[in-house]
CSV table of C-alpha atoms and ligand atoms in Angstrom, one decimal:
chain,number,residue,atom,x,y,z
A,1,MET,CA,115.7,101.6,86.6
A,2,GLU,CA,114.3,101.1,89.9
A,3,ARG,CA,111.1,99.1,90.3
A,4,LYS,CA,108.3,100.9,90.9
A,5,LYS,CA,107.7,100.0,94.9
A,6,THR,CA,104.4,98.1,96.0
A,7,ILE,CA,102.5,99.4,98.5
A,8,PHE,CA,99.5,96.8,100.0
A,9,SER,CA,97.4,97.9,102.7
A,10,GLY,CA,93.4,96.2,103.8
A,11,ILE,CA,90.6,97.4,106.0
A,12,GLN,CA,88.9,95.6,107.4
A,13,PRO,CA,85.0,97.0,107.1
A,14,SER,CA,83.3,95.3,110.2
A,15,GLY,CA,81.7,98.6,111.9
A,16,GLU,CA,81.9,102.7,110.8
A,17,ILE,CA,85.6,103.8,109.6
A,18,THR,CA,87.3,106.6,112.2
A,19,LEU,CA,89.3,108.7,111.8
A,20,GLY,CA,91.6,106.6,114.4
A,21,ASN,CA,91.6,104.6,110.8
A,22,TYR,CA,92.2,107.9,108.6
A,23,LEU,CA,94.4,109.2,111.1
A,24,GLY,CA,96.4,105.8,111.0
A,25,ALA,CA,96.5,104.4,107.5
A,26,ILE,CA,94.1,105.5,105.0
A,27,SER,CA,95.3,109.2,104.7
A,28,ASN,CA,98.8,108.0,104.3
A,29,TRP,CA,97.9,106.1,101.2
A,30,VAL,CA,96.3,108.7,100.0
A,31,LYS,CA,99.6,110.9,100.7
A,32,ILE,CA,101.1,107.8,98.5
A,33,GLN,CA,99.2,106.5,95.5
A,34,ASN,CA,101.4,108.2,92.7
A,35,GLU,CA,104.8,106.6,94.0
A,36,TYR,CA,103.8,103.3,94.8
A,37,ASN,CA,102.3,100.7,92.9
A,38,CYS,CA,99.6,100.3,95.6
A,39,VAL,CA,97.7,98.0,96.5
A,40,TYR,CA,94.5,98.9,99.0
A,41,CYS,CA,92.3,95.6,99.8
A,42,VAL,CA,88.3,96.2,102.3
A,43,VAL,CA,89.2,92.4,104.4
A,44,ASP,CA,86.2,91.0,104.4
A,45,MET,CA,87.2,87.9,105.2
A,46,HIS,CA,89.1,89.1,108.2
A,47,ALA,CA,85.8,90.7,109.4
A,48,ILE,CA,84.5,87.3,109.6
A,49,THR,CA,86.7,85.9,112.7
A,50,VAL,CA,84.1,87.4,114.9
A,51,ARG,CA,80.8,86.9,114.7
A,52,HIS,CA,78.9,89.5,112.7
A,53,ASP,CA,75.3,90.2,110.8
A,54,PRO,CA,76.0,88.8,107.0
A,55,LYS,CA,73.8,92.1,105.9
A,56,ARG,CA,75.0,94.6,107.3
A,57,LEU,CA,78.9,92.9,106.3
A,58,ARG,CA,78.1,93.4,102.4
A,59,GLU,CA,76.7,96.9,103.3
A,60,GLN,CA,79.6,97.7,105.1
A,61,THR,CA,82.1,96.2,102.5
A,62,LEU,CA,80.8,98.4,99.8
A,63,ASP,CA,80.5,101.2,102.4
A,64,VAL,CA,84.1,101.0,102.5
A,65,LEU,CA,84.9,100.4,99.6
A,66,ALA,CA,82.7,103.7,98.3
A,67,LEU,CA,84.8,105.7,101.8
A,68,LEU,CA,88.4,105.1,100.1
A,69,ILE,CA,87.9,106.4,97.3
A,70,ALA,CA,85.9,109.4,98.7
A,71,CYS,CA,88.6,110.1,100.8
A,72,GLY,CA,90.5,109.9,97.4
A,73,LEU,CA,92.1,106.9,96.2
A,74,ASP,CA,92.2,106.7,92.6
A,75,PRO,CA,90.7,102.8,92.2
A,76,GLU,CA,92.6,103.7,88.0
A,77,LYS,CA,95.9,104.3,89.7
A,78,ASN,CA,95.4,102.6,92.5
A,79,ILE,CA,94.6,98.7,93.1
A,80,ILE,CA,91.3,98.6,95.1
A,81,PHE,CA,89.2,95.5,95.8
A,82,ILE,CA,87.4,92.4,97.7
A,83,GLN,CA,89.6,90.5,99.2
A,84,SER,CA,86.8,87.5,98.8
A,85,HIS,CA,86.8,88.4,95.8
A,86,VAL,CA,90.5,86.6,94.8
A,87,PRO,CA,90.7,83.7,96.6
A,88,GLN,CA,94.6,83.5,96.3
A,89,HIS,CA,94.2,84.7,99.6
A,90,ALA,CA,92.6,82.0,100.6
A,91,GLU,CA,95.2,79.8,99.3
A,92,LEU,CA,98.1,81.2,100.0
A,93,THR,CA,96.6,81.7,103.0
A,94,TRP,CA,96.8,77.3,103.7
A,95,ILE,CA,99.9,77.2,102.9
A,96,LEU,CA,102.0,79.8,104.9
A,97,ASN,CA,99.4,78.3,108.0
A,98,CYS,CA,102.2,75.1,107.5
A,99,TYR,CA,104.9,77.6,107.8
A,100,THR,CA,103.4,79.5,111.2
A,101,MET,CA,104.0,77.7,114.2
A,102,TYR,CA,101.8,77.4,117.0
A,103,GLY,CA,103.3,79.6,119.6
A,104,GLU,CA,104.0,82.6,117.4
A,105,LEU,CA,100.5,82.5,116.7
A,106,SER,CA,99.5,82.1,120.9
A,107,ARG,CA,101.7,85.4,121.5
A,108,MET,CA,99.4,87.5,118.5
A,109,THR,CA,98.0,90.4,121.4
A,110,GLN,CA,95.0,91.7,119.4
A,111,PHE,CA,94.2,87.3,119.8
A,112,LYS,CA,95.1,88.1,123.0
A,113,ASP,CA,92.4,91.2,123.1
A,114,LYS,CA,89.3,89.7,121.0
A,115,SER,CA,89.8,86.2,122.3
A,116,ALA,CA,89.1,88.2,125.9
A,117,LYS,CA,86.6,90.4,124.6
A,118,ASN,CA,83.8,87.0,123.0
A,119,PRO,CA,84.9,84.1,125.5
A,120,ASP,CA,82.7,81.9,123.9
A,121,ASN,CA,83.3,82.4,119.6
A,122,ILE,CA,87.2,81.8,120.0
A,123,ASN,CA,87.6,79.8,116.6
A,124,ALA,CA,90.2,78.8,115.0
A,125,GLY,CA,89.7,81.9,111.8
A,126,LEU,CA,90.9,84.3,115.2
A,127,PHE,CA,94.1,83.1,116.2
A,128,ASP,CA,94.3,81.9,112.0
A,129,TYR,CA,93.8,86.0,111.6
A,130,PRO,CA,97.1,87.6,111.6
A,131,VAL,CA,98.2,84.2,108.9
A,132,LEU,CA,95.9,85.2,106.1
A,133,MET,CA,97.4,88.7,107.1
A,134,ALA,CA,100.8,88.2,106.0
A,135,ALA,CA,99.0,85.9,102.5
A,136,ASP,CA,97.7,89.6,101.6
A,137,ILE,CA,100.8,90.9,102.0
A,138,LEU,CA,103.4,88.4,100.3
A,139,LEU,CA,101.0,87.4,97.7
A,140,TYR,CA,101.5,91.3,96.1
A,141,GLN,CA,105.8,91.4,96.8
A,142,THR,CA,104.5,94.5,98.8
A,143,ASP,CA,107.6,96.1,99.6
A,144,LEU,CA,105.8,98.8,102.2
A,145,VAL,CA,102.9,98.2,104.6
A,146,PRO,CA,101.3,101.6,106.3
A,147,VAL,CA,99.1,100.9,109.1
A,148,GLY,CA,98.2,102.1,112.1
A,149,GLU,CA,100.8,101.0,115.6
A,150,ASP,CA,98.3,98.6,116.8
A,151,GLN,CA,99.0,95.8,113.6
A,152,LYS,CA,102.8,96.1,114.2
A,153,GLN,CA,103.1,92.6,116.0
A,154,HIS,CA,101.5,91.3,113.1
A,155,LEU,CA,103.7,92.7,110.4
A,156,GLU,CA,106.4,92.1,111.6
A,157,LEU,CA,105.2,87.8,112.1
A,158,SER,CA,104.6,88.6,108.5
A,159,ARG,CA,108.2,89.1,108.1
A,160,ASN,CA,108.9,85.6,110.0
A,161,ILE,CA,106.7,83.8,107.3
A,162,ALA,CA,108.2,85.6,105.0
A,163,GLN,CA,111.9,84.5,106.2
A,164,ARG,CA,110.8,81.0,107.2
A,165,PHE,CA,109.1,80.4,103.5
A,166,ASN,CA,112.6,81.9,101.7
A,167,PHE,CA,115.4,80.2,104.2
A,168,LEU,CA,113.6,77.1,102.8
A,169,TYR,CA,113.2,77.8,99.2
A,170,GLY,CA,114.9,80.6,98.2
A,171,ASP,CA,113.6,83.7,97.3
A,172,VAL,CA,109.7,83.6,97.0
A,173,PHE,CA,109.2,86.3,98.5
A,174,THR,CA,109.6,90.7,99.2
A,175,LEU,CA,110.4,91.3,103.1
A,176,PRO,CA,107.7,93.8,104.2
A,177,GLU,CA,108.1,96.9,105.8
A,178,PRO,CA,105.7,98.7,107.6
A,179,TYR,CA,105.2,102.6,107.6
A,180,ILE,CA,103.3,103.6,110.3
A,181,PRO,CA,102.9,107.5,111.0
A,182,LYS,CA,104.7,109.8,113.4
A,183,ILE,CA,101.4,111.8,114.3
A,184,GLY,CA,97.8,110.2,114.6
A,185,GLY,CA,100.2,106.1,114.7
A,186,ARG,CA,97.7,105.8,117.0
A,187,VAL,CA,94.9,107.9,118.2
A,188,MET,CA,93.1,106.8,121.1
A,189,SER,CA,90.0,107.5,122.5
A,190,LEU,CA,87.8,110.3,123.3
A,191,THR,CA,85.7,109.5,126.5
A,192,ASP,CA,89.1,106.7,127.5
A,193,PRO,CA,92.6,108.4,126.1
A,194,ASP,CA,95.2,105.5,127.6
A,195,MET,CA,92.5,102.7,125.3
A,196,LYS,CA,93.0,103.3,121.1
A,197,MET,CA,89.6,105.0,119.1
A,198,SER,CA,87.8,101.5,117.9
A,199,LYS,CA,85.0,101.1,115.0
A,200,SER,CA,83.7,97.8,117.6
A,201,ASP,CA,84.0,100.5,120.4
A,202,PRO,CA,79.8,100.6,121.5
A,203,ASN,CA,80.5,104.0,122.7
A,204,PRO,CA,79.5,106.7,120.5
A,205,ASN,CA,81.2,109.2,122.4
A,206,SER,CA,84.8,107.6,122.3
A,207,LYS,CA,85.1,107.6,118.4
A,208,ILE,CA,85.4,109.8,115.7
A,209,LEU,CA,82.8,108.0,112.5
A,210,LEU,CA,83.9,109.6,108.8
A,211,LEU,CA,80.7,109.7,108.5
A,212,ASP,CA,79.8,112.0,111.4
A,213,GLU,CA,77.7,115.1,110.6
A,214,PRO,CA,79.9,118.2,111.7
A,215,GLU,CA,77.5,118.8,115.3
A,216,ALA,CA,77.7,115.5,116.0
A,217,ILE,CA,81.9,116.1,116.0
A,218,MET,CA,81.9,118.8,118.2
A,219,ARG,CA,80.2,117.7,120.1
A,220,LYS,CA,82.4,114.5,120.7
A,221,PHE,CA,85.6,117.4,121.3
A,222,ARG,CA,83.3,119.0,123.1
A,223,ARG,CA,82.7,116.0,126.4
A,224,ALA,CA,86.2,114.8,125.0
A,225,VAL,CA,87.9,113.5,128.2
A,226,THR,CA,90.9,116.1,129.4
A,227,ASP,CA,92.9,116.3,133.2
A,228,SER,CA,92.2,118.9,135.1
A,229,GLU,CA,95.8,121.9,134.9
A,230,ALA,CA,94.4,124.1,132.0
A,231,VAL,CA,97.3,123.6,130.2
A,232,VAL,CA,97.8,123.0,126.5
A,233,ALA,CA,101.0,121.3,126.0
A,234,TYR,CA,102.2,117.6,125.1
A,235,ARG,CA,103.2,115.5,128.2
A,236,GLU,CA,103.2,112.9,130.0
A,237,GLY,CA,100.7,111.6,132.2
A,238,LYS,CA,98.0,114.1,129.3
A,239,SER,CA,97.1,110.8,127.8
A,240,GLY,CA,93.6,113.0,126.9
A,241,ILE,CA,95.2,116.0,125.3
A,242,ASN,CA,97.8,114.3,124.0
A,243,ASN,CA,95.6,113.2,121.9
A,244,LEU,CA,93.8,116.1,120.8
A,245,MET,CA,97.2,117.3,120.4
A,246,ALA,CA,97.9,114.7,117.7
A,247,ILE,CA,94.8,114.7,115.9
A,248,TYR,CA,94.4,118.6,115.8
A,249,SER,CA,98.4,118.2,114.6
A,250,ALA,CA,97.4,115.7,111.8
A,251,ALA,CA,94.9,117.8,110.8
A,252,THR,CA,95.9,120.7,110.5
A,253,SER,CA,100.0,119.8,110.3
A,254,LYS,CA,100.6,122.5,112.6
A,255,ASP,CA,103.5,121.1,114.9
A,256,TYR,CA,103.7,120.5,119.2
A,257,LYS,CA,104.6,124.0,119.8
A,258,THR,CA,102.8,126.0,117.5
A,259,ILE,CA,99.9,124.1,119.3
A,260,GLU,CA,101.2,124.7,122.3
A,261,ALA,CA,102.0,129.7,121.6
A,262,GLU,CA,98.5,129.0,120.0
A,263,PHE,CA,96.7,128.3,123.0
A,264,SER,CA,98.8,129.0,125.5
A,265,GLY,CA,96.8,131.0,128.2
A,266,ARG,CA,93.8,130.4,127.0
A,267,GLY,CA,91.5,127.6,127.8
A,268,TYR,CA,90.3,123.7,127.1
A,269,GLY,CA,87.5,124.5,125.9
A,270,ASP,CA,88.9,127.2,123.3
A,271,PHE,CA,91.3,123.8,122.3
A,272,LYS,CA,88.7,121.2,122.1
A,273,THR,CA,86.8,123.6,119.5
A,274,ALA,CA,89.7,124.2,116.8
A,275,THR,CA,90.5,120.3,116.7
A,276,GLY,CA,86.5,120.3,116.2
A,277,GLU,CA,86.5,122.4,113.7
A,278,SER,CA,90.0,121.0,112.5
A,279,VAL,CA,88.7,117.7,111.4
A,280,VAL,CA,84.7,119.0,110.6
A,281,GLU,CA,87.5,120.5,107.6
A,282,LEU,CA,89.2,118.5,106.9
A,283,LEU,CA,85.7,114.7,106.5
A,284,SER,CA,83.3,116.8,104.8
A,285,PRO,CA,85.0,117.1,101.7
A,286,VAL,CA,85.0,113.1,102.7
A,287,ARG,CA,80.6,113.0,103.0
A,288,THR,CA,80.1,114.7,100.0
A,289,LYS,CA,81.4,112.5,97.7
A,290,PHE,CA,81.3,109.7,99.5
A,291,ASN,CA,77.1,110.5,99.1
A,292,GLU,CA,77.2,111.0,95.6
A,293,LEU,CA,79.8,107.6,94.9
A,294,ILE,CA,76.9,105.4,97.3
A,295,LYS,CA,74.0,105.5,95.1
A,296,ASN,CA,76.6,104.8,92.3
A,297,LYS,CA,76.0,101.0,92.5
A,298,ASP,CA,76.9,100.2,88.8
A,299,TYR,CA,80.0,102.4,89.0
A,300,LEU,CA,81.5,100.8,92.4
A,301,THR,CA,80.6,97.2,91.1
A,302,ARG,CA,82.7,97.6,88.2
A,303,VAL,CA,85.6,99.4,90.0
A,304,TYR,CA,85.8,96.4,92.2
A,305,THR,CA,85.4,93.5,89.8
A,306,ASP,CA,87.9,95.6,87.2
A,307,ASN,CA,89.9,95.1,90.2
A,308,ALA,CA,89.4,92.0,92.2
A,309,GLY,CA,90.5,90.8,87.8
A,310,ARG,CA,94.0,92.9,87.5
A,311,ALA,CA,94.9,92.0,92.3
A,312,ALA,CA,94.2,87.9,90.9
A,313,ALA,CA,96.9,88.5,88.6
A,314,LEU,CA,99.8,89.1,90.6
A,315,ALA,CA,98.3,87.2,92.7
A,316,ASP,CA,98.1,84.3,90.6
A,317,ARG,CA,102.2,85.7,89.0
A,318,THR,CA,103.7,84.3,93.6
A,319,LEU,CA,101.1,81.7,94.3
A,320,GLU,CA,102.6,80.1,91.0
A,321,LYS,CA,105.7,80.0,92.0
A,322,VAL,CA,104.7,78.8,95.4
A,323,ARG,CA,102.7,75.8,94.6
A,324,LYS,CA,106.2,74.7,92.1
A,325,LYS,CA,107.9,75.6,95.1
A,326,VAL,CA,106.1,73.0,98.1
A,327,GLY,CA,105.6,70.6,95.9
A,328,PHE,CA,102.1,70.6,94.4
A,329,VAL,CA,101.7,69.2,90.9
A,330,LYS,CA,100.7,72.0,88.3
A,331,LYS,CA,97.6,71.7,87.2
A,332,GLU,CA,96.8,72.3,83.1
A,333,ASN,CA,95.0,74.6,81.5
A,334,LYS,CA,92.3,72.0,79.9
A,335,ASN,CA,92.0,74.7,77.3
A,336,ALA,CA,96.3,73.7,76.5
B,401,TYM,P1,91.4,97.9,110.4
B,401,TYM,O1,90.4,97.8,109.7
B,401,TYM,O2,91.5,97.4,112.6
B,401,TYM,O3,92.3,99.2,110.9
B,401,TYM,C1,93.0,99.8,108.9
B,401,TYM,C2,93.7,100.8,109.9
B,401,TYM,O4,93.1,101.5,110.4
B,401,TYM,C3,95.0,101.5,111.6
B,401,TYM,N1,93.5,101.9,112.9
B,401,TYM,C4,94.7,102.9,113.7
B,401,TYM,N2,95.0,103.6,113.8
B,401,TYM,C5,95.5,105.2,114.4
B,401,TYM,N3,94.9,105.0,115.1
B,401,TYM,C6,94.1,104.2,115.7
B,401,TYM,N4,92.6,104.1,116.5
B,401,TYM,C7,93.5,103.1,114.8
B,401,TYM,N5,92.8,102.2,114.9
B,401,TYM,C8,92.8,101.6,113.4
B,401,TYM,C9,95.3,100.2,111.4
B,401,TYM,O5,96.6,100.5,111.8
B,401,TYM,C10,94.8,100.4,110.0
B,401,TYM,O6,96.0,100.2,109.6
B,401,TYM,N6,93.7,93.2,110.2
B,401,TYM,C11,93.9,94.7,110.0
B,401,TYM,C12,93.6,94.7,108.6
B,401,TYM,C13,94.2,94.2,107.7
B,401,TYM,C14,96.3,94.7,106.9
B,401,TYM,C15,95.9,93.4,106.1
B,401,TYM,C16,96.4,95.3,107.0
B,401,TYM,C17,94.1,92.9,106.7
B,401,TYM,N7,95.1,91.8,106.0
B,401,TYM,C18,97.1,93.9,105.7
B,401,TYM,C19,97.1,95.4,106.5
B,401,TYM,C20,97.8,94.8,105.7
B,401,TYM,C21,92.8,96.2,111.0
B,401,TYM,O7,92.2,94.8,111.5
B,401,TYM,O8,92.2,96.8,109.9
């Protein structure tokens, strides 16, 4: 019988989760949860590569966990856990560091962007971020990684590291493939549609948060930057409208041709309202479910504790092989 494929993906608890995260990643995670063995991780260790408030990180880690469940991920079917609870991630990162080149990490565009934004905190963790990500993925013998477009370069690096290791030691790691949605893979800022919608953007009007109230969502869409042409059409040079069309399409499953026909001869006002309403409809059940879950700390504690145990058991299988391959002496179990 064919082995059920494994999916792994992660999300940083470094800000409030946006519509970009949802359309680019989480909504896909929900769609594929029945077909694959899925492992989803709240990557708190990645989140400390930039200066952060510890109290906020603690709260946001639980918020993200609750939000993933509220979005429809089933913590019984999937493994949903907190990265720092499974120290195997840190251990494999150290080993993979020794198989990753300085030049490779220097070429990572996210490292360059984040260094430019935080010039007084270009720490070694920020530089090493993609290796921790490779360890996340490779520990679980992952076949597919559902992510937004911005993570593609990191995934290519993960593959290169895995290939280099396999070349030296035999087939230790499965080579992961990216799984990027055609529509929604790169949701843009509502105020600057040539930039990606980002959790860390200080302008609240640039991003739709998953927990935004309907009025806030409608207001942000009404204010979204477009152009002066007043034609709803998907084409080069109309990045604001293209972005709204992608959002509307992802939220309603209508294709671009249908959307163009629906709004032909109508102004942007109608189109922005329709887009806002489609997103309100998409997110309302998520907000309701989240508000219930976040009150239930005992349930959340049970979920992240049980799931960390399941994740660690899988991670150990890979790590055992890796330790042996690189020549570490096997540690004997003192109770044996
Ligand atoms: P993060 O937390 O920045 O984003 C989580 C997921 O959301 C996607 N995404 C977007 N998709 C479309 N449009 C956008 N504007 C947008 N913004 C974010 C991201 O591509 C991502 O899929 N390094 C990762 C977390 C990570 C990870 C991993 C991912 C750590 N280890 C292993 C996959 C596998 C990150 O910072 O994602």
